GROMACS .gro file of C-alpha atoms in nm:
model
  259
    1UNK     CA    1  -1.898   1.011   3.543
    2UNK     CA    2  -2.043   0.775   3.802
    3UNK     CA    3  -2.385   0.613   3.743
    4UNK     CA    4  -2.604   0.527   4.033
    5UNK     CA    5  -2.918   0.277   4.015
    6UNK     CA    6  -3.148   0.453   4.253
    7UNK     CA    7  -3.411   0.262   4.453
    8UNK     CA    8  -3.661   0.541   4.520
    9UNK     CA    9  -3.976   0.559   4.413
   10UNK     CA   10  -3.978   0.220   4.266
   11UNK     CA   11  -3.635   0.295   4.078
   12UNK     CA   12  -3.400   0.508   3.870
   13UNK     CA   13  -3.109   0.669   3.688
   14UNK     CA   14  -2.886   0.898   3.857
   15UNK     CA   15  -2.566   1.039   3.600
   16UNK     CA   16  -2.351   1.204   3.873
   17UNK     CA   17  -2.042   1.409   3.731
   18UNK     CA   18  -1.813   1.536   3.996
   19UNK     CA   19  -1.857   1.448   4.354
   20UNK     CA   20  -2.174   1.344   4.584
   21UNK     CA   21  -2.036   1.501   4.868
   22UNK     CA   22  -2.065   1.841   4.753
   23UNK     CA   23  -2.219   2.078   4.955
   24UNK     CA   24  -2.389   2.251   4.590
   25UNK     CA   25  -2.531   2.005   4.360
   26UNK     CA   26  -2.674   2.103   4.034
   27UNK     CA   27  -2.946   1.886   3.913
   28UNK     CA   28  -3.053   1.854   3.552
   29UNK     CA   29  -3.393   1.718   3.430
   30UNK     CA   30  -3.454   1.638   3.112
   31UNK     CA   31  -3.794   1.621   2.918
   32UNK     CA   32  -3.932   1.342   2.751
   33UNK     CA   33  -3.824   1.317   2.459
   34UNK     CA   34  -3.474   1.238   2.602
   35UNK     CA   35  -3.352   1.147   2.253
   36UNK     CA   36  -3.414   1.432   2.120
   37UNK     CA   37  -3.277   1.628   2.433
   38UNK     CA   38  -2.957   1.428   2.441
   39UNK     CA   39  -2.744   1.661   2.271
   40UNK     CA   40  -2.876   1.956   2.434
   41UNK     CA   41  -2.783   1.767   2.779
   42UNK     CA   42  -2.487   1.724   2.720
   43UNK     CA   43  -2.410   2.064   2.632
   44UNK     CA   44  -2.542   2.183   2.981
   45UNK     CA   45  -2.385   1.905   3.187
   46UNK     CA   46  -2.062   1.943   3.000
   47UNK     CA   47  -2.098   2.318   3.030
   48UNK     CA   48  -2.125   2.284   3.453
   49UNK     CA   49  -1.907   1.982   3.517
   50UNK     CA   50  -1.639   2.196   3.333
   51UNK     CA   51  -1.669   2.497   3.588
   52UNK     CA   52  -1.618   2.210   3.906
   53UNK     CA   53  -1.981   2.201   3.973
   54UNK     CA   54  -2.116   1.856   4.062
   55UNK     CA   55  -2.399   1.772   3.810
   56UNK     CA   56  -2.661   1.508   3.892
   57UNK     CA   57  -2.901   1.410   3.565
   58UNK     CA   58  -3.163   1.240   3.686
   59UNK     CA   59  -3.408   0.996   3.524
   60UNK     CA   60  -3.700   0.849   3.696
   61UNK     CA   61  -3.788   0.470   3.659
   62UNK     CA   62  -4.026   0.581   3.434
   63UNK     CA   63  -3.732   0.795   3.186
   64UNK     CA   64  -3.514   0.500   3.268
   65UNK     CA   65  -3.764   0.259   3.110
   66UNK     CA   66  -3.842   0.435   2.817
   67UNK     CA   67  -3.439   0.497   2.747
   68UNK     CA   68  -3.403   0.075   2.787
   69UNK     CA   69  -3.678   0.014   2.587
   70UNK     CA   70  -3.668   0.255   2.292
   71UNK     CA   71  -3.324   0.136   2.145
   72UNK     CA   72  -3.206   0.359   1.863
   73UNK     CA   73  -3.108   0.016   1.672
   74UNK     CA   74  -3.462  -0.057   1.637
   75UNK     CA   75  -3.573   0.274   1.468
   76UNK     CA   76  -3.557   0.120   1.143
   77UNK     CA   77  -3.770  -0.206   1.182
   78UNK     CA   78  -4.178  -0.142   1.113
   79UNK     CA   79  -4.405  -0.038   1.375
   80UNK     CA   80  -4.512  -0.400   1.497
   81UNK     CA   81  -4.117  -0.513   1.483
   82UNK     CA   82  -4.093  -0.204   1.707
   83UNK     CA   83  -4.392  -0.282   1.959
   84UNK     CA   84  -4.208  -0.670   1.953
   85UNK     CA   85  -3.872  -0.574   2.045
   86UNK     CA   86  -4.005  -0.350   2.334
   87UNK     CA   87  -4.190  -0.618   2.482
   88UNK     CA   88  -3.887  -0.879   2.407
   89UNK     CA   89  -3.707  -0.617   2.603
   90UNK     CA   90  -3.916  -0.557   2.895
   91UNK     CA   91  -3.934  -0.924   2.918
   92UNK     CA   92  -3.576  -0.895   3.049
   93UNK     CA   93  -3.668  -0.661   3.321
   94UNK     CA   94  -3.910  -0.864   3.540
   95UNK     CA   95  -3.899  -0.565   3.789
   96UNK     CA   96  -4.035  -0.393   3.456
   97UNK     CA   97  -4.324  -0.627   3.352
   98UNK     CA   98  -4.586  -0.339   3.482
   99UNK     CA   99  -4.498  -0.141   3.143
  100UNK     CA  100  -4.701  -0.413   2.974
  101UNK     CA  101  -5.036  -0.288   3.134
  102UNK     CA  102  -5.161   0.073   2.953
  103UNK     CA  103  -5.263   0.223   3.331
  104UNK     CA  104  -4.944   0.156   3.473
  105UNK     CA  105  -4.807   0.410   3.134
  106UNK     CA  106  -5.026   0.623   3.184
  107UNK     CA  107  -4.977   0.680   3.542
  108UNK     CA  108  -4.584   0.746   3.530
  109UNK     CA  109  -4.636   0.953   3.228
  110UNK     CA  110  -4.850   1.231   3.464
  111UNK     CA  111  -4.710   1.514   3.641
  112UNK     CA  112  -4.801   1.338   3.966
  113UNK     CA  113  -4.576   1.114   3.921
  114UNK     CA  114  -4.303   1.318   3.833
  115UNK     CA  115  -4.333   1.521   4.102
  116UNK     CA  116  -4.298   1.223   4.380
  117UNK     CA  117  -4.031   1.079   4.213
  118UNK     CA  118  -3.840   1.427   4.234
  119UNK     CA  119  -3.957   1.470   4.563
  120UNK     CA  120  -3.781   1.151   4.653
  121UNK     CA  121  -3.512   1.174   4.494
  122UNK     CA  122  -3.438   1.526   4.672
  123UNK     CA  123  -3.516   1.401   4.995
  124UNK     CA  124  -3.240   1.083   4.903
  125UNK     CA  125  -2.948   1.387   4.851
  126UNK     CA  126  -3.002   1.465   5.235
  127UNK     CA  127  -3.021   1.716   5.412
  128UNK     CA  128  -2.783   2.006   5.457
  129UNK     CA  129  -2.720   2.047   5.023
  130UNK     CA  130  -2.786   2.359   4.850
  131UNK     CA  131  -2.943   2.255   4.553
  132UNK     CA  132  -2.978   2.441   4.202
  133UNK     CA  133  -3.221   2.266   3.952
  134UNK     CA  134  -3.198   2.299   3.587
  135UNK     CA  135  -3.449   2.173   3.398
  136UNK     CA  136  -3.632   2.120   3.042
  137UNK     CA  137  -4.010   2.203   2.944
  138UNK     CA  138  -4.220   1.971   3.115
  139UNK     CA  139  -3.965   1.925   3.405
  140UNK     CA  140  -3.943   2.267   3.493
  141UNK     CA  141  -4.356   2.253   3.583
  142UNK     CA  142  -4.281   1.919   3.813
  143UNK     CA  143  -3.980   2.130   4.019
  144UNK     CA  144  -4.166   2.464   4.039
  145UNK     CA  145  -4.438   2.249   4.189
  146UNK     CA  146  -4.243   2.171   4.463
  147UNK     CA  147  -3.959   2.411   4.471
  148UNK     CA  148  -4.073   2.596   4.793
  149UNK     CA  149  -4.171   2.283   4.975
  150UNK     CA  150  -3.835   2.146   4.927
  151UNK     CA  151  -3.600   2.451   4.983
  152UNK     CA  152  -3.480   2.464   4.581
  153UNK     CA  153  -3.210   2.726   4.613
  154UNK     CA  154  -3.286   2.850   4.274
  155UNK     CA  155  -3.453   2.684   3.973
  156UNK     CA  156  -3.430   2.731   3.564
  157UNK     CA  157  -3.608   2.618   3.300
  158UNK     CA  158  -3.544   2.608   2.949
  159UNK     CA  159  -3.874   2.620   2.738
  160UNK     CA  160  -4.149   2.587   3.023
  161UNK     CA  161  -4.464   2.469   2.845
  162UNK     CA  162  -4.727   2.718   2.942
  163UNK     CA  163  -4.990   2.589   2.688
  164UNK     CA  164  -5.008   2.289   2.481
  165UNK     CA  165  -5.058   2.396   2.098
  166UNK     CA  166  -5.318   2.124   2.031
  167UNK     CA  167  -5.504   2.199   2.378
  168UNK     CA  168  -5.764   2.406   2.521
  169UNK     CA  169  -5.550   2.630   2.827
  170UNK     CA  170  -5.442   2.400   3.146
  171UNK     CA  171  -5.401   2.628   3.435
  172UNK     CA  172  -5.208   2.347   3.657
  173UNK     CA  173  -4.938   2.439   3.399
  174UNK     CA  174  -4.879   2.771   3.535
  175UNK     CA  175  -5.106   2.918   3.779
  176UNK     CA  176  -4.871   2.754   4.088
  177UNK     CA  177  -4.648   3.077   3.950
  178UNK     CA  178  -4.778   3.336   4.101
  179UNK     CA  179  -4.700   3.155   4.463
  180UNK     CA  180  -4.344   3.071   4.368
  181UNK     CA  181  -4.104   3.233   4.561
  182UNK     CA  182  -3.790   3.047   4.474
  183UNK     CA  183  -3.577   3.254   4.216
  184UNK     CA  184  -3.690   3.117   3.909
  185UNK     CA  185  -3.495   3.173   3.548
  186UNK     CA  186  -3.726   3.102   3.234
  187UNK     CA  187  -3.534   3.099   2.895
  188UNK     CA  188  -3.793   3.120   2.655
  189UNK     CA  189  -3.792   3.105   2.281
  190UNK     CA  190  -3.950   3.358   2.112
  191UNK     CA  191  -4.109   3.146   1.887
  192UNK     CA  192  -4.171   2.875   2.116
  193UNK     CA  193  -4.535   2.680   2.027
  194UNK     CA  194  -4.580   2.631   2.419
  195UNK     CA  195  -4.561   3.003   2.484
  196UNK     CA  196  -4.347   3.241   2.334
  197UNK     CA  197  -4.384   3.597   2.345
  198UNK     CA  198  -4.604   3.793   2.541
  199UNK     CA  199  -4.657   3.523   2.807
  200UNK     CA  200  -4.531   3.804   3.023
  201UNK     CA  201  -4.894   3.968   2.963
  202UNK     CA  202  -5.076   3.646   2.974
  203UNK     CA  203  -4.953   3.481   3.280
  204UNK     CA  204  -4.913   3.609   3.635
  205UNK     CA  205  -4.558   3.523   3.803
  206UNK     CA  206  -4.376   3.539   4.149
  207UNK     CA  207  -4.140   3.847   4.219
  208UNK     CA  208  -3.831   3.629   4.179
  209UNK     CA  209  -3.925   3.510   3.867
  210UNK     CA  210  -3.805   3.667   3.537
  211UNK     CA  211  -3.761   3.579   3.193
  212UNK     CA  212  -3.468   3.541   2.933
  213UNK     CA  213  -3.563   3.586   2.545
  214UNK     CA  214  -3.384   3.350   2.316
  215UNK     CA  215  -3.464   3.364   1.950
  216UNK     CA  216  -3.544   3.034   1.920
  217UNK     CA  217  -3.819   2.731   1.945
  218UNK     CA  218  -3.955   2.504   2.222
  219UNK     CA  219  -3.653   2.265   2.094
  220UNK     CA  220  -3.360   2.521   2.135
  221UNK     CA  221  -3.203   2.502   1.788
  222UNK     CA  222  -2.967   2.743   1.811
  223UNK     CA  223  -2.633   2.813   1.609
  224UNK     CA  224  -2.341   2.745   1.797
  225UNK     CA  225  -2.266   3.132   1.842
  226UNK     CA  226  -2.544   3.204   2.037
  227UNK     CA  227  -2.514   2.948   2.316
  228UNK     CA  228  -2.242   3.086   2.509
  229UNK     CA  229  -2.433   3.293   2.612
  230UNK     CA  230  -2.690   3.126   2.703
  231UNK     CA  231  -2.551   2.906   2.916
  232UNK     CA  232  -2.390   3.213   3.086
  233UNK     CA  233  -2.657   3.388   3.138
  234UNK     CA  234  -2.792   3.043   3.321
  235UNK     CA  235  -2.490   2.997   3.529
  236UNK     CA  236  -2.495   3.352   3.632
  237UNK     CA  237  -2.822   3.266   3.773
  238UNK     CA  238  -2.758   2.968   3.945
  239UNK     CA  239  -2.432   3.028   4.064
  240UNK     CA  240  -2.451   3.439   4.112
  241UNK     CA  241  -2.184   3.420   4.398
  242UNK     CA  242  -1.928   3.274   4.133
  243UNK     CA  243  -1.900   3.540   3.902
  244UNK     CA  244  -1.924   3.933   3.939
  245UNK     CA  245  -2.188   4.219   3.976
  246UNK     CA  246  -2.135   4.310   3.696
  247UNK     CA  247  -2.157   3.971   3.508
  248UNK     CA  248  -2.533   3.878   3.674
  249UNK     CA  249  -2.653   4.246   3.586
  250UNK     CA  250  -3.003   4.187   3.393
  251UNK     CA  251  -2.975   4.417   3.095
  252UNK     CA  252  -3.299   4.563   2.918
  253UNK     CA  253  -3.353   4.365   2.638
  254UNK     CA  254  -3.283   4.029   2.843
  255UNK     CA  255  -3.360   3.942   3.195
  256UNK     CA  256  -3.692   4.049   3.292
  257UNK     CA  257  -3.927   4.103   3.600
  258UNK     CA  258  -4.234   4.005   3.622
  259UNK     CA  259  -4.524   4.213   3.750
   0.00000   0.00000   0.00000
């Protein structure tokens, strides 16, 4: 694994496993709560770096902050010994010191801001790649935003949030759906809080969109035994010209399309 400091869009992380030079990259976005996504990560990166597929994780300045800042050693101290070791922290980072001001947090926390810095960092891979993106909750709303602008080749999403629990609807989280034309893979938990099932009846989607059933929450807790196939049900997807017809075949009770 080879890690890159990026420079666009004011910074960030770039995890590359297997080689830049690939014609087919496979990019992986976390959400963010990266600590709690960690494991699952790995599992997917580990999953596609193991078939020779060159894996890029990405983390904007913004995810790279938060990862520098939030140290697990400092879980146990109390909240202001917390709040003190952050700033101590930041304090180390001059090119950092705009985390200090509440706007500044609140800006790279917004989809907006997601969406340039993915934006960028897509445009940085150059032209000529055929890029696959694989993304978690909140991600996969910032790279269907722009998945048709910038030429995705096909996009997945594990646990898109359709509708905050504690919120009245938000359309901007999924009315850009109906439009999308990139082949788009939703694994969805059946239980999920952020929409689970029936969103199929509650949301309009694009005719290369379709949707996986996993029975499972918005966090993807699921016993050993069931991710295999999982994750080959998402490679299948991604990567349909690497395994046979019959292997990407969408049965019944999985893979459907949307009206």
């Amino acid at each position: 694994m080879t890690e890159i400091e990026l420079k666009i869009h004011g910074g960030g992380r770039l995890e590359v496993h297997g080689s830049l030079a690939a014609k087919r990259l496979l990019v992986v976005l976390s959400r963010e709560n990266f600590r709690r996504d960690d494991p699952l990560m790995a599992r997917l990166i580990g999953y596609f770096a193991g078939r020779r597929r060159t894996v890029l994780r990405y983390e904007s300045e913004a995810d790279a902050t938060l990862r520098w800042i939030n140290r697990p050693c400092c879980d146990d101290l109390p909240g202001w010994g917390r709040q003190a070791s952050k700033a101590l922290l930041l304090l180390l980072r001059p090119r950092r010191w705009r985390y200090f001001s509440p706007r500044h947090r609140q800006e790279v926390s917004s989809i907006a801001y997601r969406v340039r810095s993915l934006r960028e960092l897509l445009a940085w891979l150059g032209p000529g790649k055929e890029i696959a993106v694989l993304a978690r909750s909140a991600s996969g709303q910032v790279a269907s935003l722009i998945a048709d602008q910038m030429s995705i080749r096909r996009l997945a999403c594990l646990g898109y949030p359709f509708q905050h629990p504690d919120r009245p609807p938000e359309p901007q989280r999924y009315r850009h759906l109906e439009r999308l034309r990139t082949p788009f893979l939703i694994v969805q938990g059946a239980g999920d809080a952020y929409g689970g099932a029936g969103i199929e009846n509650r949301y309009r989607f694009g005719p290369g969109t379709r949707i996986h059933w996993v029975d499972t929450d918005h966090d993807f807790d699921l016993p050993e035994s069931a991710w295999a196939a999982v994750l080959e049900e998402i490679g299948n997807f991604l990567f349909p010209d690497a395994v046979s017809p019959v292997a990407v075949a969408y049965s019944s009770s999985g893979l459907r399309p949307n009206a």
